[in-house]
Short mmCIF file of C-alpha atoms in Angstrom, two decimals:
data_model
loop_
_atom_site.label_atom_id
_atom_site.label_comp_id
_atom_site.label_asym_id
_atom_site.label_seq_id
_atom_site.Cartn_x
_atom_site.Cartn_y
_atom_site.Cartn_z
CA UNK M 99 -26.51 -17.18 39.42
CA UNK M 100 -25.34 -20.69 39.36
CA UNK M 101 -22.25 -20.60 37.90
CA UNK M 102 -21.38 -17.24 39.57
CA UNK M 103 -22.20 -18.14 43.13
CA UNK M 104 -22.90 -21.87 43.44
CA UNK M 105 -19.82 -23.08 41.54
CA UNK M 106 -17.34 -20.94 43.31
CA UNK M 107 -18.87 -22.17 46.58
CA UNK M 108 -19.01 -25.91 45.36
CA UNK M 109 -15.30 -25.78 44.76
CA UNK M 110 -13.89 -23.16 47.21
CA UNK M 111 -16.37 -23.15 50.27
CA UNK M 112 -18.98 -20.96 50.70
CA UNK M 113 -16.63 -17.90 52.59
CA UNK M 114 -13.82 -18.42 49.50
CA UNK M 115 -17.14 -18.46 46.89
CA UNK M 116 -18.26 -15.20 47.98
CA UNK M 117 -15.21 -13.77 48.23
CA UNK M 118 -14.49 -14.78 44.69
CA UNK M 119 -17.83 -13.48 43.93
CA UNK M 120 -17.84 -10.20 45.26
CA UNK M 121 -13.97 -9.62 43.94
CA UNK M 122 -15.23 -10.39 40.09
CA UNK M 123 -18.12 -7.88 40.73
CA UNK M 124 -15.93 -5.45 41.86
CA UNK M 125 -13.30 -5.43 39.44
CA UNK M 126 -16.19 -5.10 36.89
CA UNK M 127 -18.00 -2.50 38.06
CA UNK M 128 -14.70 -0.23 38.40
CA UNK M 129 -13.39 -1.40 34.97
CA UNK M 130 -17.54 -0.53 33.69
CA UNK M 131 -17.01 3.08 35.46
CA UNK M 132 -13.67 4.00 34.36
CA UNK M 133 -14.40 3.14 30.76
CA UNK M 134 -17.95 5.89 31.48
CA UNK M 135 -15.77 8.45 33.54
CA UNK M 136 -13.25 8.56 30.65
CA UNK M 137 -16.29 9.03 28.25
CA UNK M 138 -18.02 11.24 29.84
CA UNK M 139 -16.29 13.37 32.17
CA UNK M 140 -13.47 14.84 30.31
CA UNK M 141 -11.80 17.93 29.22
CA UNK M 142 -13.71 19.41 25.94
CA UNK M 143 -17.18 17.60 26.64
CA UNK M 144 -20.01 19.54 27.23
CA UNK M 145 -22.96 18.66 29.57
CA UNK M 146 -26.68 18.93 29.55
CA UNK M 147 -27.95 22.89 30.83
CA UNK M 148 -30.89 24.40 30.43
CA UNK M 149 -31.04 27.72 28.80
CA UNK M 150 -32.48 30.99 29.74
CA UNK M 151 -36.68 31.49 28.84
CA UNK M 152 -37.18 33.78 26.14
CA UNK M 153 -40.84 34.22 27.44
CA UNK M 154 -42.60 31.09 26.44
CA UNK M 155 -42.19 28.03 28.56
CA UNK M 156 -41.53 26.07 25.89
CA UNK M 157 -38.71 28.94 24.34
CA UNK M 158 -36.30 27.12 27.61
CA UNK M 159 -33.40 25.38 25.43
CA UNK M 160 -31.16 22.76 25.94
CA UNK M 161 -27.74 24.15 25.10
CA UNK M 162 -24.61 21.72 26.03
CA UNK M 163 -21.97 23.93 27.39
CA UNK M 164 -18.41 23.11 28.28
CA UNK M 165 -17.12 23.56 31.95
CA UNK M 166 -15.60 26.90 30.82
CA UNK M 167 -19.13 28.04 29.75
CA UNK M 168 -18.80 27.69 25.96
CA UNK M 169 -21.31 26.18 23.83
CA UNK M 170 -19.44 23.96 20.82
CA UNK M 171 -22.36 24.00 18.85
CA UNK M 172 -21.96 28.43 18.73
CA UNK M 173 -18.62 27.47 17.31
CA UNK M 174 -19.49 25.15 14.43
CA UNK M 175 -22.28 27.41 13.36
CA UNK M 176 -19.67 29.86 12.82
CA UNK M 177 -17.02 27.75 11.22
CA UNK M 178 -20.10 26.38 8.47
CA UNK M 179 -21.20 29.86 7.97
CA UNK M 180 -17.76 31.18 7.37
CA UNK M 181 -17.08 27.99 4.86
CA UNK M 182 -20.66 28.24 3.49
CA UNK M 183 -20.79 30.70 0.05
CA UNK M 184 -22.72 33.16 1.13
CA UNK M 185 -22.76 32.43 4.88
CA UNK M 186 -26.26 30.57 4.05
CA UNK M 187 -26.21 27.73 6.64
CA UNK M 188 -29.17 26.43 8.26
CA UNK M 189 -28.72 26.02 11.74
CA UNK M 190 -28.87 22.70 13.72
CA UNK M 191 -31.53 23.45 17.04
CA UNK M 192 -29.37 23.25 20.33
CA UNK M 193 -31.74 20.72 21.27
CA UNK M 194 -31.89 18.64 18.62
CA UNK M 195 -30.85 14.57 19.38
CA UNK M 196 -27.89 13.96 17.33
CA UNK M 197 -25.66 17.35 18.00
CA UNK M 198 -26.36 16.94 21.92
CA UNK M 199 -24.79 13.24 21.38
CA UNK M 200 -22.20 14.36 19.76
CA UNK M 201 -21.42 16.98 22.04
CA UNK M 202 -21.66 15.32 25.02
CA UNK M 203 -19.84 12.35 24.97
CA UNK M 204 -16.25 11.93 23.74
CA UNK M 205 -14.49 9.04 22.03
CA UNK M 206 -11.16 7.54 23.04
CA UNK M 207 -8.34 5.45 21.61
CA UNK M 208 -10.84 5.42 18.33
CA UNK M 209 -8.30 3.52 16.00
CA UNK M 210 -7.70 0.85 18.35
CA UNK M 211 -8.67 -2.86 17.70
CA UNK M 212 -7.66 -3.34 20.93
CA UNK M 213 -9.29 -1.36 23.19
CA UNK M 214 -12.82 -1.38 20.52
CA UNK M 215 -12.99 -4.90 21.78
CA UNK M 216 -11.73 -5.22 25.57
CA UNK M 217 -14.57 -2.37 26.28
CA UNK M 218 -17.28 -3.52 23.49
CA UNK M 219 -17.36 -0.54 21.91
CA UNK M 220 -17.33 1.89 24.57
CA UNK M 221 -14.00 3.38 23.32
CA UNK M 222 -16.55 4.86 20.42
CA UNK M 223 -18.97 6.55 22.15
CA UNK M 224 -20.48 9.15 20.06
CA UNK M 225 -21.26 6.08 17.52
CA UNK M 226 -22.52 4.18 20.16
CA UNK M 227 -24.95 6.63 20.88
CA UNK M 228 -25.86 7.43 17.73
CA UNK M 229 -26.03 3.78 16.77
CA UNK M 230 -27.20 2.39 19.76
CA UNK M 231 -28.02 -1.31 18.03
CA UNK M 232 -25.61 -1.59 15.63
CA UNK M 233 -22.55 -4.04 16.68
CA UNK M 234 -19.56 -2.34 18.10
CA UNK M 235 -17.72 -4.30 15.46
CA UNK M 236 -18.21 -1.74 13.03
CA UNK M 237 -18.15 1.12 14.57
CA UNK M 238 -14.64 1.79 13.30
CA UNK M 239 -16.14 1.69 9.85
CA UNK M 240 -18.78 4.79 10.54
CA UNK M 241 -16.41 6.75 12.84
CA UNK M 242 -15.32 9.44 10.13
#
């Protein structure tokens, strides 16, 4: 708090402090929720829905679907069945942790040093998700 508030007002005055103050914490927060819209909110990411009971209150689940209505994951089973010999492919739960990260959330700019570092990783989301502790430093390393 000191050097946010006290040393702006030391040097400025307590009116040009604040000011300073609240303009910083503006700037960030709208640079913060850009960098989530643009992760987030965007054409081809699905968000969370629950699904239609099949009877059971614990049959409810958790299907992802795009804007349009489609479900992504409906479309990769069928692309690994139709690449699988045989058409033998387990399928991934709708609910399960990793697909629903994957699904929804988006990255952006991924080959950029650049922007990997002005938004600390948030430019790789689905790793950062996935990988919640490991440093965004590498996340251009597990991106593929």
């Amino acid at each position: 708090v000191g050097y946010m508030i006290v040393l702006p007002c030391y040097f400025h005055g307590i009116a040009c402090g604040m000011a300073l103050f609240c303009l910083g914490h503006f700037t960030c927060g709208e640079l913060l929720a850009t960098m989530f819209i643009v992760n987030h909110v965007i054409e081809g990411v699905s968000f969370g829905k629950k699904g239609e009971s099949l009877g059971l209150k614990s049959d409810v689940e958790f299907r992802p679907t795009t804007v349009s209505g489609s479900t992504p994951m409906e479309q990769t089973r069928a692309d690994a069945k139709k690449a699988a010999a045989g058409g033998k492919v387990k399928d991934v739960p709708y609910n399960d942790w990793a697909a629903v990260q994957c699904q929804t959330s988006v990255n952006w700019s991924p080959g950029s040093y650049f922007w990997n570092h002005f938004s600390g990783g948030l430019s790789h989301q689905i790793e950062h998700h996935l990988f919640p502790s490991i440093c965004h430093t590498n996340y251009v390393y597990i991106q593929d």
